[in-house]
XYZ file of C-alpha atoms in Angstrom:
601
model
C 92.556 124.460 115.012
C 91.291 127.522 117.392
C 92.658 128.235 120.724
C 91.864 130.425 123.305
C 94.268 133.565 123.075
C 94.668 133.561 126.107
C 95.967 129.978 126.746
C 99.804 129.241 127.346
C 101.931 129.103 124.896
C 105.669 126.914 124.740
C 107.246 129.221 123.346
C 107.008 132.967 121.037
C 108.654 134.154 118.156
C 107.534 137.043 115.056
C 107.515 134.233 112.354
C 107.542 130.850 111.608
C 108.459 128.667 108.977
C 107.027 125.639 108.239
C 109.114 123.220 105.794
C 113.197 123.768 105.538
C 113.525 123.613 101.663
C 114.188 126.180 98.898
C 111.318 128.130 99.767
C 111.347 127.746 103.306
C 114.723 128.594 103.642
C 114.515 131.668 101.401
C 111.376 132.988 103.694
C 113.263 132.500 106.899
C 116.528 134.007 105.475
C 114.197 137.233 104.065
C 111.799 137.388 107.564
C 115.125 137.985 109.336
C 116.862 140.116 107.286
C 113.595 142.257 108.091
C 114.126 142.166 111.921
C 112.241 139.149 112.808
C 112.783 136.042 115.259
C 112.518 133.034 112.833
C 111.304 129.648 114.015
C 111.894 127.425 110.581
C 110.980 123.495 111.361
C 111.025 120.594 109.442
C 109.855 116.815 109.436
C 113.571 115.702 108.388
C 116.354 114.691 109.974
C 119.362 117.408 109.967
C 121.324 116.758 106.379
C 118.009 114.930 105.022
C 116.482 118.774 104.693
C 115.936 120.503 101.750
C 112.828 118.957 100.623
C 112.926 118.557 96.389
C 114.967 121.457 96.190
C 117.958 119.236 96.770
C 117.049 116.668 94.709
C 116.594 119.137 92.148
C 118.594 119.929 88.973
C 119.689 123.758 90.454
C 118.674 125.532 87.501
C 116.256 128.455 87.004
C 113.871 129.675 84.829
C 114.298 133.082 83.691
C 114.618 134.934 80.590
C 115.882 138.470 79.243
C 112.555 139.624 77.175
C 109.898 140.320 79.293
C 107.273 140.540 76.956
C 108.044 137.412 75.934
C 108.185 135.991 79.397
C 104.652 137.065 79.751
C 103.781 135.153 76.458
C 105.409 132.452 77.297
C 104.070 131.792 80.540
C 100.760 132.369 79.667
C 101.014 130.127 76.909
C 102.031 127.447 79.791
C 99.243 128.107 81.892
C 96.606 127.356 79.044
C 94.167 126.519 79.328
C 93.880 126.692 83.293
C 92.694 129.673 84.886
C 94.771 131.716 87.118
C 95.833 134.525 89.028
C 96.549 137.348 86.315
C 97.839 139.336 89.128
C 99.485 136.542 90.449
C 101.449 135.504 86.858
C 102.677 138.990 86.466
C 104.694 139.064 89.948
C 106.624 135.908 88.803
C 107.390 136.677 85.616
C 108.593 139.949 87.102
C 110.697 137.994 89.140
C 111.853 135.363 86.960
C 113.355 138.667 84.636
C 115.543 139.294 87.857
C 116.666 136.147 88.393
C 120.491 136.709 87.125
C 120.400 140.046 89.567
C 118.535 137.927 92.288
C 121.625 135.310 92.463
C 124.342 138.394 92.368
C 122.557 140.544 95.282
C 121.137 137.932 97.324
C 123.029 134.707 97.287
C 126.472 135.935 96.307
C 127.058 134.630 93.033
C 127.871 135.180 89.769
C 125.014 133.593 87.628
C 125.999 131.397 85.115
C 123.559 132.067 82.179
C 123.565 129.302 80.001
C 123.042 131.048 76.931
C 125.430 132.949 77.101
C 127.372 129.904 77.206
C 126.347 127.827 74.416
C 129.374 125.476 73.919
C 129.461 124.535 77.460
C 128.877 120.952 78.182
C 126.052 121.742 80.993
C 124.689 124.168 78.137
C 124.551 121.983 75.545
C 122.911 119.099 77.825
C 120.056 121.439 78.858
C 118.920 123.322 75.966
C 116.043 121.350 75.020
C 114.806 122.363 78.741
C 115.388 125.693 78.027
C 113.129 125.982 75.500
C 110.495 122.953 77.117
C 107.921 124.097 74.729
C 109.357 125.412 71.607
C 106.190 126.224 69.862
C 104.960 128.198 72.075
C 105.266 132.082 71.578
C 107.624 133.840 73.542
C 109.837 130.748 74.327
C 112.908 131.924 72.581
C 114.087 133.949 74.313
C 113.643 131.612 77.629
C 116.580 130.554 80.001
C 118.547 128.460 82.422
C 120.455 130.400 85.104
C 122.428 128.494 87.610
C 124.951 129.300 90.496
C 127.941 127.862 88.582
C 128.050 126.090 85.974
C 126.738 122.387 86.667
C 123.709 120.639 87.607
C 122.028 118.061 90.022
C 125.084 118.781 92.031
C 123.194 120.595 95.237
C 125.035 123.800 94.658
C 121.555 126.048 94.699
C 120.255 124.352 97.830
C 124.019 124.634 99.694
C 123.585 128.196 99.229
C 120.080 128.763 100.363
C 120.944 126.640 103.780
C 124.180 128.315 104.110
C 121.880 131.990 104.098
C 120.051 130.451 107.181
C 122.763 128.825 108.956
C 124.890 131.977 108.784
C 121.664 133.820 110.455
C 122.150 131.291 113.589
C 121.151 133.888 116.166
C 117.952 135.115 113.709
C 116.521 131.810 112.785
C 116.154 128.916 115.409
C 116.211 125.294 113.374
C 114.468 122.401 114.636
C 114.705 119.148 112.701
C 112.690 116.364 113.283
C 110.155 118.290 114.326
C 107.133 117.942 112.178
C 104.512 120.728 111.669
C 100.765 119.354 112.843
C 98.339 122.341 113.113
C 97.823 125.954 112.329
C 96.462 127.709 115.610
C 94.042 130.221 114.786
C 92.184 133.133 116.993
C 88.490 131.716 116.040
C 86.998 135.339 115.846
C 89.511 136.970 113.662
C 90.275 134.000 111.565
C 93.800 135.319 112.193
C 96.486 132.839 112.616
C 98.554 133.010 115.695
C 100.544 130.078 116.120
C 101.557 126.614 115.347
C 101.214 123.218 116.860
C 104.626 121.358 116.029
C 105.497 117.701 117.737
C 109.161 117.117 118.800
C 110.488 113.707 120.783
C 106.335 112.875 120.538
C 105.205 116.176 122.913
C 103.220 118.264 121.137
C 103.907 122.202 121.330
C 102.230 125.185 120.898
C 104.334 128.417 119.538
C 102.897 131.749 119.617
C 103.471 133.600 116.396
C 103.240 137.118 116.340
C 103.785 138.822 112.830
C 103.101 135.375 110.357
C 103.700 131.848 109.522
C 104.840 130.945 105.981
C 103.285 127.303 104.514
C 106.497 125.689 102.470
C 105.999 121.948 103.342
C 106.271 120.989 99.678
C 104.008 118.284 98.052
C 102.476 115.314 98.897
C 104.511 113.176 96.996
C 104.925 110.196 99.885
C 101.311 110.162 100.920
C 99.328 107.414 98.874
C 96.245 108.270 99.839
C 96.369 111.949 98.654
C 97.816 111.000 95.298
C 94.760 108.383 95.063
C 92.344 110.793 95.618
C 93.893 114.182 94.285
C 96.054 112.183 91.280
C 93.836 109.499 90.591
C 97.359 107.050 90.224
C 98.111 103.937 92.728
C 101.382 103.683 91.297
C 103.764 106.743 91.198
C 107.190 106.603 92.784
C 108.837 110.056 94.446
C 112.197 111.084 92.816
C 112.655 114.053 95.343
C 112.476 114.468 99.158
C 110.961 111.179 100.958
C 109.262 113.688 103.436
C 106.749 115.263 101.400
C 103.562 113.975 102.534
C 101.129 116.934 102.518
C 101.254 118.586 105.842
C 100.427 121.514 104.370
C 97.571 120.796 102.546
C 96.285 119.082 105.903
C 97.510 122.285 107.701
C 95.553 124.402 105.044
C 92.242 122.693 104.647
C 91.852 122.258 108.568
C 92.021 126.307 108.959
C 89.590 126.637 105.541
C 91.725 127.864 102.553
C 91.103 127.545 99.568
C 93.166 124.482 96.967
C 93.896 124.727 93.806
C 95.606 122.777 91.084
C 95.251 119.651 92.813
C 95.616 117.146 89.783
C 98.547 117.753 88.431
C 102.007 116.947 88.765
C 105.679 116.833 87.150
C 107.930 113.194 86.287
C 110.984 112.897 84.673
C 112.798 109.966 83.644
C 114.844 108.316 80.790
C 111.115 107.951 78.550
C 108.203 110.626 79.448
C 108.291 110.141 83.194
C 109.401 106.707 83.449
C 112.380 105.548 85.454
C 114.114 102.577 86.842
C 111.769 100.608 89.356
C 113.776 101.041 92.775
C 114.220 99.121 95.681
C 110.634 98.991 97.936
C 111.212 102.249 100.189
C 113.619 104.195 97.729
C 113.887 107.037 96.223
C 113.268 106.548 92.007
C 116.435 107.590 90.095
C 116.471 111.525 89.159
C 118.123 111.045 85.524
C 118.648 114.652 84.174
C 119.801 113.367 81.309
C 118.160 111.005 78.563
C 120.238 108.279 77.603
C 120.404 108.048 73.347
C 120.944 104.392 72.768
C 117.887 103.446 74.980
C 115.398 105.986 72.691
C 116.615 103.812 69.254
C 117.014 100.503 67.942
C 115.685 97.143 68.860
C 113.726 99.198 71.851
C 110.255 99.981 72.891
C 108.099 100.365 76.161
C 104.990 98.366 77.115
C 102.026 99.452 79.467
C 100.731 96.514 81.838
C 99.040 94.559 78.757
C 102.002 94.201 76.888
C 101.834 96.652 74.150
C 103.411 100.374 73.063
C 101.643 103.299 74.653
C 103.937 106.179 73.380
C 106.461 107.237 70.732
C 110.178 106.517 72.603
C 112.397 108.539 71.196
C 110.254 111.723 71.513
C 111.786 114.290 73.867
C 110.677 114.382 77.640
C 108.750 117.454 78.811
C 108.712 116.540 81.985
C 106.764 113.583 81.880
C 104.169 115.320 79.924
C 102.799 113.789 76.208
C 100.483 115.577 73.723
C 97.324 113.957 74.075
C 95.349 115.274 70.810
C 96.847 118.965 71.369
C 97.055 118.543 75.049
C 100.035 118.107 77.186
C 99.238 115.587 80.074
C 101.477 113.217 82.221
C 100.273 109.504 80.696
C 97.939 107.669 83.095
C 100.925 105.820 85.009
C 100.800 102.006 84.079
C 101.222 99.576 87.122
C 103.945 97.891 85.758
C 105.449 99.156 82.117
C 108.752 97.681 80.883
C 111.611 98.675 78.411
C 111.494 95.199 75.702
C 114.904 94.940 73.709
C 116.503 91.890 72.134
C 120.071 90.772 72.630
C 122.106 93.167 70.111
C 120.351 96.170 72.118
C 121.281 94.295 75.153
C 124.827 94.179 74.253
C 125.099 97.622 72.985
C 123.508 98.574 76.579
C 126.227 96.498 78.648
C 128.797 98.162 76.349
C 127.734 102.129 76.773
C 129.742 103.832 78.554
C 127.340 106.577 78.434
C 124.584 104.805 80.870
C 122.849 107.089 83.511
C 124.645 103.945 86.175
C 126.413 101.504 86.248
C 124.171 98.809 87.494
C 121.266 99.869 85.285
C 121.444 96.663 83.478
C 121.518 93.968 86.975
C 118.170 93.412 87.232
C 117.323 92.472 83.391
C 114.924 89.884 83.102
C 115.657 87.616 80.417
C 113.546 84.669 78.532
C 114.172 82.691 75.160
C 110.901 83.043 73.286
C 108.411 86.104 73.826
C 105.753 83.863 75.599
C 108.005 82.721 78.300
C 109.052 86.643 78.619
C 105.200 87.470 78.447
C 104.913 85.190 81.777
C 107.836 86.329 83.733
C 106.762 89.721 83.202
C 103.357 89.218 83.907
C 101.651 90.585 80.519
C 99.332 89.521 77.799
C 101.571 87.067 75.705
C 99.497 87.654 72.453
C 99.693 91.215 72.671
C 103.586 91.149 73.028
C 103.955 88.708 70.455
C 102.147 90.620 68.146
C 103.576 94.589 69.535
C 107.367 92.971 68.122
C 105.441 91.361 64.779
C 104.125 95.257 63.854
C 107.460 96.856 65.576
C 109.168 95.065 63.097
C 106.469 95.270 60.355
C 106.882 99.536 60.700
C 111.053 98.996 61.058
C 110.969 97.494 57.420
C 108.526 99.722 56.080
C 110.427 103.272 57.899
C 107.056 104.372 59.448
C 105.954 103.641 63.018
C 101.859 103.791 62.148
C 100.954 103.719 65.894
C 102.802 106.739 67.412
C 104.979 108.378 64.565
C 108.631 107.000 65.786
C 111.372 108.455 63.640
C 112.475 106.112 61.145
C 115.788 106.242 61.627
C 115.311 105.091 65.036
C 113.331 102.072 64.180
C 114.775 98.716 63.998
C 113.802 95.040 63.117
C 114.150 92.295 66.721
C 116.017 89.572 66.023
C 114.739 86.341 66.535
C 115.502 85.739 70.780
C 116.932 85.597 73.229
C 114.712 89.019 74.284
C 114.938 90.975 77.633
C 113.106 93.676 79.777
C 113.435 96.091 82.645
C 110.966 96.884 85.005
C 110.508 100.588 85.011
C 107.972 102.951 87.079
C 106.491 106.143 86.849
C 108.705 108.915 88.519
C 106.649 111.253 90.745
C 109.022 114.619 90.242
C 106.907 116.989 92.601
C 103.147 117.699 92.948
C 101.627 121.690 92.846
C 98.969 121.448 94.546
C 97.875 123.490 97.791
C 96.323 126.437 98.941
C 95.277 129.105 97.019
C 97.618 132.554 97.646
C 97.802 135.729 96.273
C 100.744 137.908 94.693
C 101.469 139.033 98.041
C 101.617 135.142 99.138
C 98.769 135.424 101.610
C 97.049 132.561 101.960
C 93.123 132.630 100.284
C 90.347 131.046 102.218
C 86.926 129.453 100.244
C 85.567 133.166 100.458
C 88.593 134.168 98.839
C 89.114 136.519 101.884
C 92.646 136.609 103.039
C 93.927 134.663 106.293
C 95.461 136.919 108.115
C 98.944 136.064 108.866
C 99.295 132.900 106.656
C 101.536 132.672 103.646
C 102.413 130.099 101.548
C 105.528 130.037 98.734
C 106.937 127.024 96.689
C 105.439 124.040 95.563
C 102.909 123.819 97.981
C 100.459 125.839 96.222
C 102.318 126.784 92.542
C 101.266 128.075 89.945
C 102.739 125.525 87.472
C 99.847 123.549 85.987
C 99.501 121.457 82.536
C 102.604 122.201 80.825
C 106.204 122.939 82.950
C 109.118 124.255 81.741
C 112.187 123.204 83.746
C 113.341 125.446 86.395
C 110.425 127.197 87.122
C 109.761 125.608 90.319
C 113.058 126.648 91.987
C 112.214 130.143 90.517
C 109.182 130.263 92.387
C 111.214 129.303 95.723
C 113.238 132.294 95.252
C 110.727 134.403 94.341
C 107.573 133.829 96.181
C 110.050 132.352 99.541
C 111.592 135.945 99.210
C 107.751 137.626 99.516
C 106.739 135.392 101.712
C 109.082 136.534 104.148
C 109.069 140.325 103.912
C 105.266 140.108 104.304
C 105.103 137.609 107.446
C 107.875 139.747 109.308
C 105.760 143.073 109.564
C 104.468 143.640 112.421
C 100.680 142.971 112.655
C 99.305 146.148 114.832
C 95.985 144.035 115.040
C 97.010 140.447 115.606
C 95.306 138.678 118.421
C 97.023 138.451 122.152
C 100.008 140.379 120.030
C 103.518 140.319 121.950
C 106.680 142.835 120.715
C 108.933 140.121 120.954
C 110.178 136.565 120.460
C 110.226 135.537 124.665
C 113.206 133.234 125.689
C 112.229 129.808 124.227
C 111.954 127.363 127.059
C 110.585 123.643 126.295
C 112.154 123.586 122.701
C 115.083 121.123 122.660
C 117.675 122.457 119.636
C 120.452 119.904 118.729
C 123.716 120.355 120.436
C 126.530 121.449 118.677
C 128.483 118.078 117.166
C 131.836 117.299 118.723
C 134.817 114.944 117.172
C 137.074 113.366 118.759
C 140.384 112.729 117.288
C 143.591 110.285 119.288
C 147.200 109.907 118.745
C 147.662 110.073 114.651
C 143.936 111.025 113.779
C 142.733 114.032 112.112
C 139.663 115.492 111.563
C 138.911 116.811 108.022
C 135.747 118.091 106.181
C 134.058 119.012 103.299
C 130.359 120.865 102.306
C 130.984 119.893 98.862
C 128.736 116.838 98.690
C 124.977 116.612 97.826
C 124.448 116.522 101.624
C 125.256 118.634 103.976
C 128.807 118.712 106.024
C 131.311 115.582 105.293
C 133.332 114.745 108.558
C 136.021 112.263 108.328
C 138.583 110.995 110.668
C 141.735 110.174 109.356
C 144.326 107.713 111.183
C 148.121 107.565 109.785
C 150.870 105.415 110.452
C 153.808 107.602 109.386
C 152.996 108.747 106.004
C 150.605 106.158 105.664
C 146.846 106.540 105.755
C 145.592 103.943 108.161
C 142.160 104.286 107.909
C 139.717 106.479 107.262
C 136.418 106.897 108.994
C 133.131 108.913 108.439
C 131.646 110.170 111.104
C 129.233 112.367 109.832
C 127.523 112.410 106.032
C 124.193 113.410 104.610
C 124.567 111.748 101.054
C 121.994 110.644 98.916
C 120.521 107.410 100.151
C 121.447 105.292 96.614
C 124.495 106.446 95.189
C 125.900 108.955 97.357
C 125.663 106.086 100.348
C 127.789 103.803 97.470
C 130.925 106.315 97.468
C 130.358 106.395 101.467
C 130.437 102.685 101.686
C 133.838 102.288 99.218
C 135.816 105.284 98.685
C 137.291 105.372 102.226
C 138.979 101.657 101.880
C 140.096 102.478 98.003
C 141.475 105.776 100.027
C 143.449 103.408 102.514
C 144.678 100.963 99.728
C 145.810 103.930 97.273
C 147.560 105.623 100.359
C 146.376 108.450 98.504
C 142.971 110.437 97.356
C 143.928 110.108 93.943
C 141.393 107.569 93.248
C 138.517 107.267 90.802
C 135.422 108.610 91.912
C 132.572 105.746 92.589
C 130.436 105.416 89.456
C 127.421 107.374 89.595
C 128.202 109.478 92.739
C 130.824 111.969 91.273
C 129.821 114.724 94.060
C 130.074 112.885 96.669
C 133.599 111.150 96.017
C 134.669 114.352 95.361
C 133.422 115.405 99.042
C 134.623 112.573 100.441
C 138.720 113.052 98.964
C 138.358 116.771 99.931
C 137.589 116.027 103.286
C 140.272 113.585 103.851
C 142.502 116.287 102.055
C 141.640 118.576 104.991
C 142.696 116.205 107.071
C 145.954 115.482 105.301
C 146.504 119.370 105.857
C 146.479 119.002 109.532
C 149.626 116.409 108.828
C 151.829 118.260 107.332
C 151.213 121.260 109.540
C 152.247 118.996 112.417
């Protein structure tokens, strides 16, 4: 949108940040280590920020050959065009990545090969070589901030850079990003419209804003149009819904890679079908005794559509030498008779514990055929040749290991109702190695910026970790570059003014009576665990929560239960709620705190 530079603005600041995620956060923390007043907003409620970064597994691409870096990324790219300038900067970066995490966030990096018989190692080696037949792919890597995954640890850090630059960056939650303002002769941008408590504001923005909304994972209609798929089910942040594409078409930049996108799930992309307005489970890890057997999958008329027991690359399947995400079926179940079922219900190796509760179950294959709402000839006849290539020890349709291939047994047979997992989209606005944003020209905005997925450069194939890699790297650019000062930027102040019609959350308060202590804990997937303890003696009378930010399916179970299992041990040496290991762990730490506080007194 254009406004008149000389209109009134709400408020001024050097740069702002639009989306609180890995990449945002890493351009606000970088724009104010360079001297800048940082406005970062986001659409989320404090402790739902974070966008897919938090959902994500916290490891990183990056790789101690180069050359081979170089190869192997190119290799990915193929056979989409793209920036060669571009390419080079991120490869550049993803070689630094181990020295990135030492001088920036304060870690030691834990390289994963360079420790092969660790369990997290050992787990994730097939994603550290995604594409092993692609050159330059051996020498390919996983770094991490410690050594586990899908834990939060990467994203803890990145918000604790920006929270510990409280009186550099102003956050504003809740407080979605609606327009780019933009001086209409210049083309330069010099502000934002955000809306907070429904009033909309205008900031002035002196030096640059930086685009790092994400995806548009939650918006149907763009993954209709941009996708082509009705049917796709998020696995990250539920507040992706393509602001910044919106933002970035209304000011004329330039997309690109608009069609594609990265799943993950137990088969290539698929996962279990969640409750209507969830979240789809993030499974890192495939689960073996699903992938063989008395097992397959079937697309919405009932029969196989891909090998099962072939290797996820994130969602992606070689379609006759191509990799592509499989056009997402509207309704595709897992099939198994009852000895799979049993060896299911038995495993104590499943991804959760109520994986198997909603198992539909039927006598005969027609009546399954009906309650699952598929072609009962085609199903019928899918088992009759599953079986057929189980005696001969050759699946003719897609090439299932042998070994893996066994005969169904005559009833009772079973399904689940899975979906296709929507990991993250990359499409957005075109920028350049410098991260300024492109327009259709392919002149430069001036002032605009864009870093993370909103805009990446992943396209047909992905190898995990690369997105995060591209928060740290491209957020870090993105900041440097927005907080120089811009000697010819439109109605140009020196200085962030005092901020006057923002309204910043208040700083939280707990109360605590006679026999109550307050404990906490950042050692959840969330943000800050609060918990207020009550004791009768040396007795733990109850314990409450007053403040969590856990994952809305199984970190909200260990929320819900661990505090009364707490009360009834007298103790927090309980188990940990299947399925939300971090956040038990949170939860007992922060009534440890509390405990503290007792024996002090």
């Amino acid at each position: 949108m254009f406004k008149n530079r000389y209109s009134a603005w709400d408020a001024i600041y050097d740069v702002a940040v639009l989306g609180f995620g890995g990449a945002g956060a890493t351009a606000a923390r970088f724009a104010a280590d360079n001297g800048a007043k940082v406005l970062l907003v986001d659409s989320a409620p404090e402790g739902h920020e974070g966008g897919n970064t938090r959902y994500a597994g916290q490891v990183i691409a990056s790789g101690d050959d180069l050359d081979d870096l170089k190869n192997y990324y190119d290799a990915l790219a193929d056979p989409l065009s793209y920036d060669k300038n571009l390419m080079n900067k991120y490869v550049e970066g993803l070689y630094k990545i181990p020295e990135y995490l030492e001088k920036y966030l304060g870690v030691k990096p834990f390289i994963m090969g360079k420790h092969p018989d660790s369990p997290v190692s050992k787990a994730l080696y097939f994603m550290a070589h995604e594409y092993p037949e692609l050159s330059g792919e051996a020498t390919h890597e996983l770094v991490a901030v410690h050594e586990g995954v899908a834990d939060a640890a990467l994203w803890k850090n990145l918000r604790k850079q920006v929270t510990d630059r409280a009186d550099k960056i102003d956050v504003l939650y809740e407080t979605p990003a609606k327009h780019l303002i933009q001086d209409f002769d210049s083309k330069t941008i010099i502000g934002i419209q955000i809306e907070q408590n429904d009033q909309l504001l205008d900031i002035k923005v002196n030096n640059g804003v930086v685009l790092a909304t994400g995806g548009f994972e939650n918006n149907p209609e763009m993954v209709e149009n941009y996708l082509g798929e009705t049917s796709l089910h998020p696995i990250g942040s539920l507040y992706n819904k393509g602001a910044g594409v919106s933002m970035a078409q209304d000011i004329g930049a330039k997309l690109y890679n608009m069609a594609n996108y990265e799943s993950y799930g137990i088969f290539h992309g698929l996962t279990p079908k969640p409750a209507a307005g969830q979240r789809a489970q993030f499974l890192p890890f495939d689960w073996p005794q699903l992938h063989s057997g008395s097992v397959f999958v079937v697309g919405d008329d009932g029969t196989r559509y891909f090998d099962e027991n072939e290797i996820h690359r994130h969602g992606h399947i070689q379609n006759h030498g191509q990799w592509r995400v499989p056009n997402a079926q509207l309704h595709p179940y897992v099939i198994f008779d009852a000895k799979k079922f049993k060896e299911l219900n038995n495993d104590e190796n499943a991804p959760y514990p109520e994986f198997l509760n909603s198992v539909i179950k039927a006598d005969t294959l027609d009546m399954l055929a009906i309650k699952i709402e598929v072609d009962a000839e085609n199903l019928k006849q899918t088992v009759a040749d599953f079986n057929k290539f189980s005696k001969e020890k050759r699946d003719f349709a897609f090439n299932r290991e042998p070994e893996t291939l066994e005969e169904f047994d005559d009833g009772p047979y079973y399904a689940l109702a899975f979906v296709q997992g929507l990991l993250n989209t990359v499409g957005g606005p075109v920028h350049n190695e410098n991260t300024e944003v492109i327009d259709t020209d392919n002149n430069v905005i001036p002032n605009l910026y864009a870093a993370g997925e909103l805009g990446s450069l992943m396209g047909r194939k992905y190898n995990g970790g690369s997105n995060l890699a591209e928060d740290l790297i491209f957020g870090k650019i993105a900041g440097e570059n927005a907080a120089k000062e811009k000697s010819l930027t439109p109605d140009a102040t020196t200085s962030a003014s005092k901020q006057v019609n923002l309204k910043f959350n208040d700083k939280e308060t707990f109360e605590a009576g006679p026999d109550q202590y307050i404990g906490r804990s950042n050692a959840g997937m969330g943000n800050e665990i609060v918990v207020r303890v009550t004791m009768d003696g040396s007795d733990i009378k109850n314990v409450e929560i007053l403040k969590q930010s856990e994952s809305e399916d199984y970190g909200a179970k260990a929320v819900r239960m661990l505090p009364q299992e707490i009360i009834e041990a007298n103790s927090t040496d309980v188990d940990a709620v299947s399925g939300a290991s971090v956040s038990s762990a949170a939860i007992k730490e922060a009534v440890q705190d509390a405990l503290k506080k007792v024996a002090i007194e």
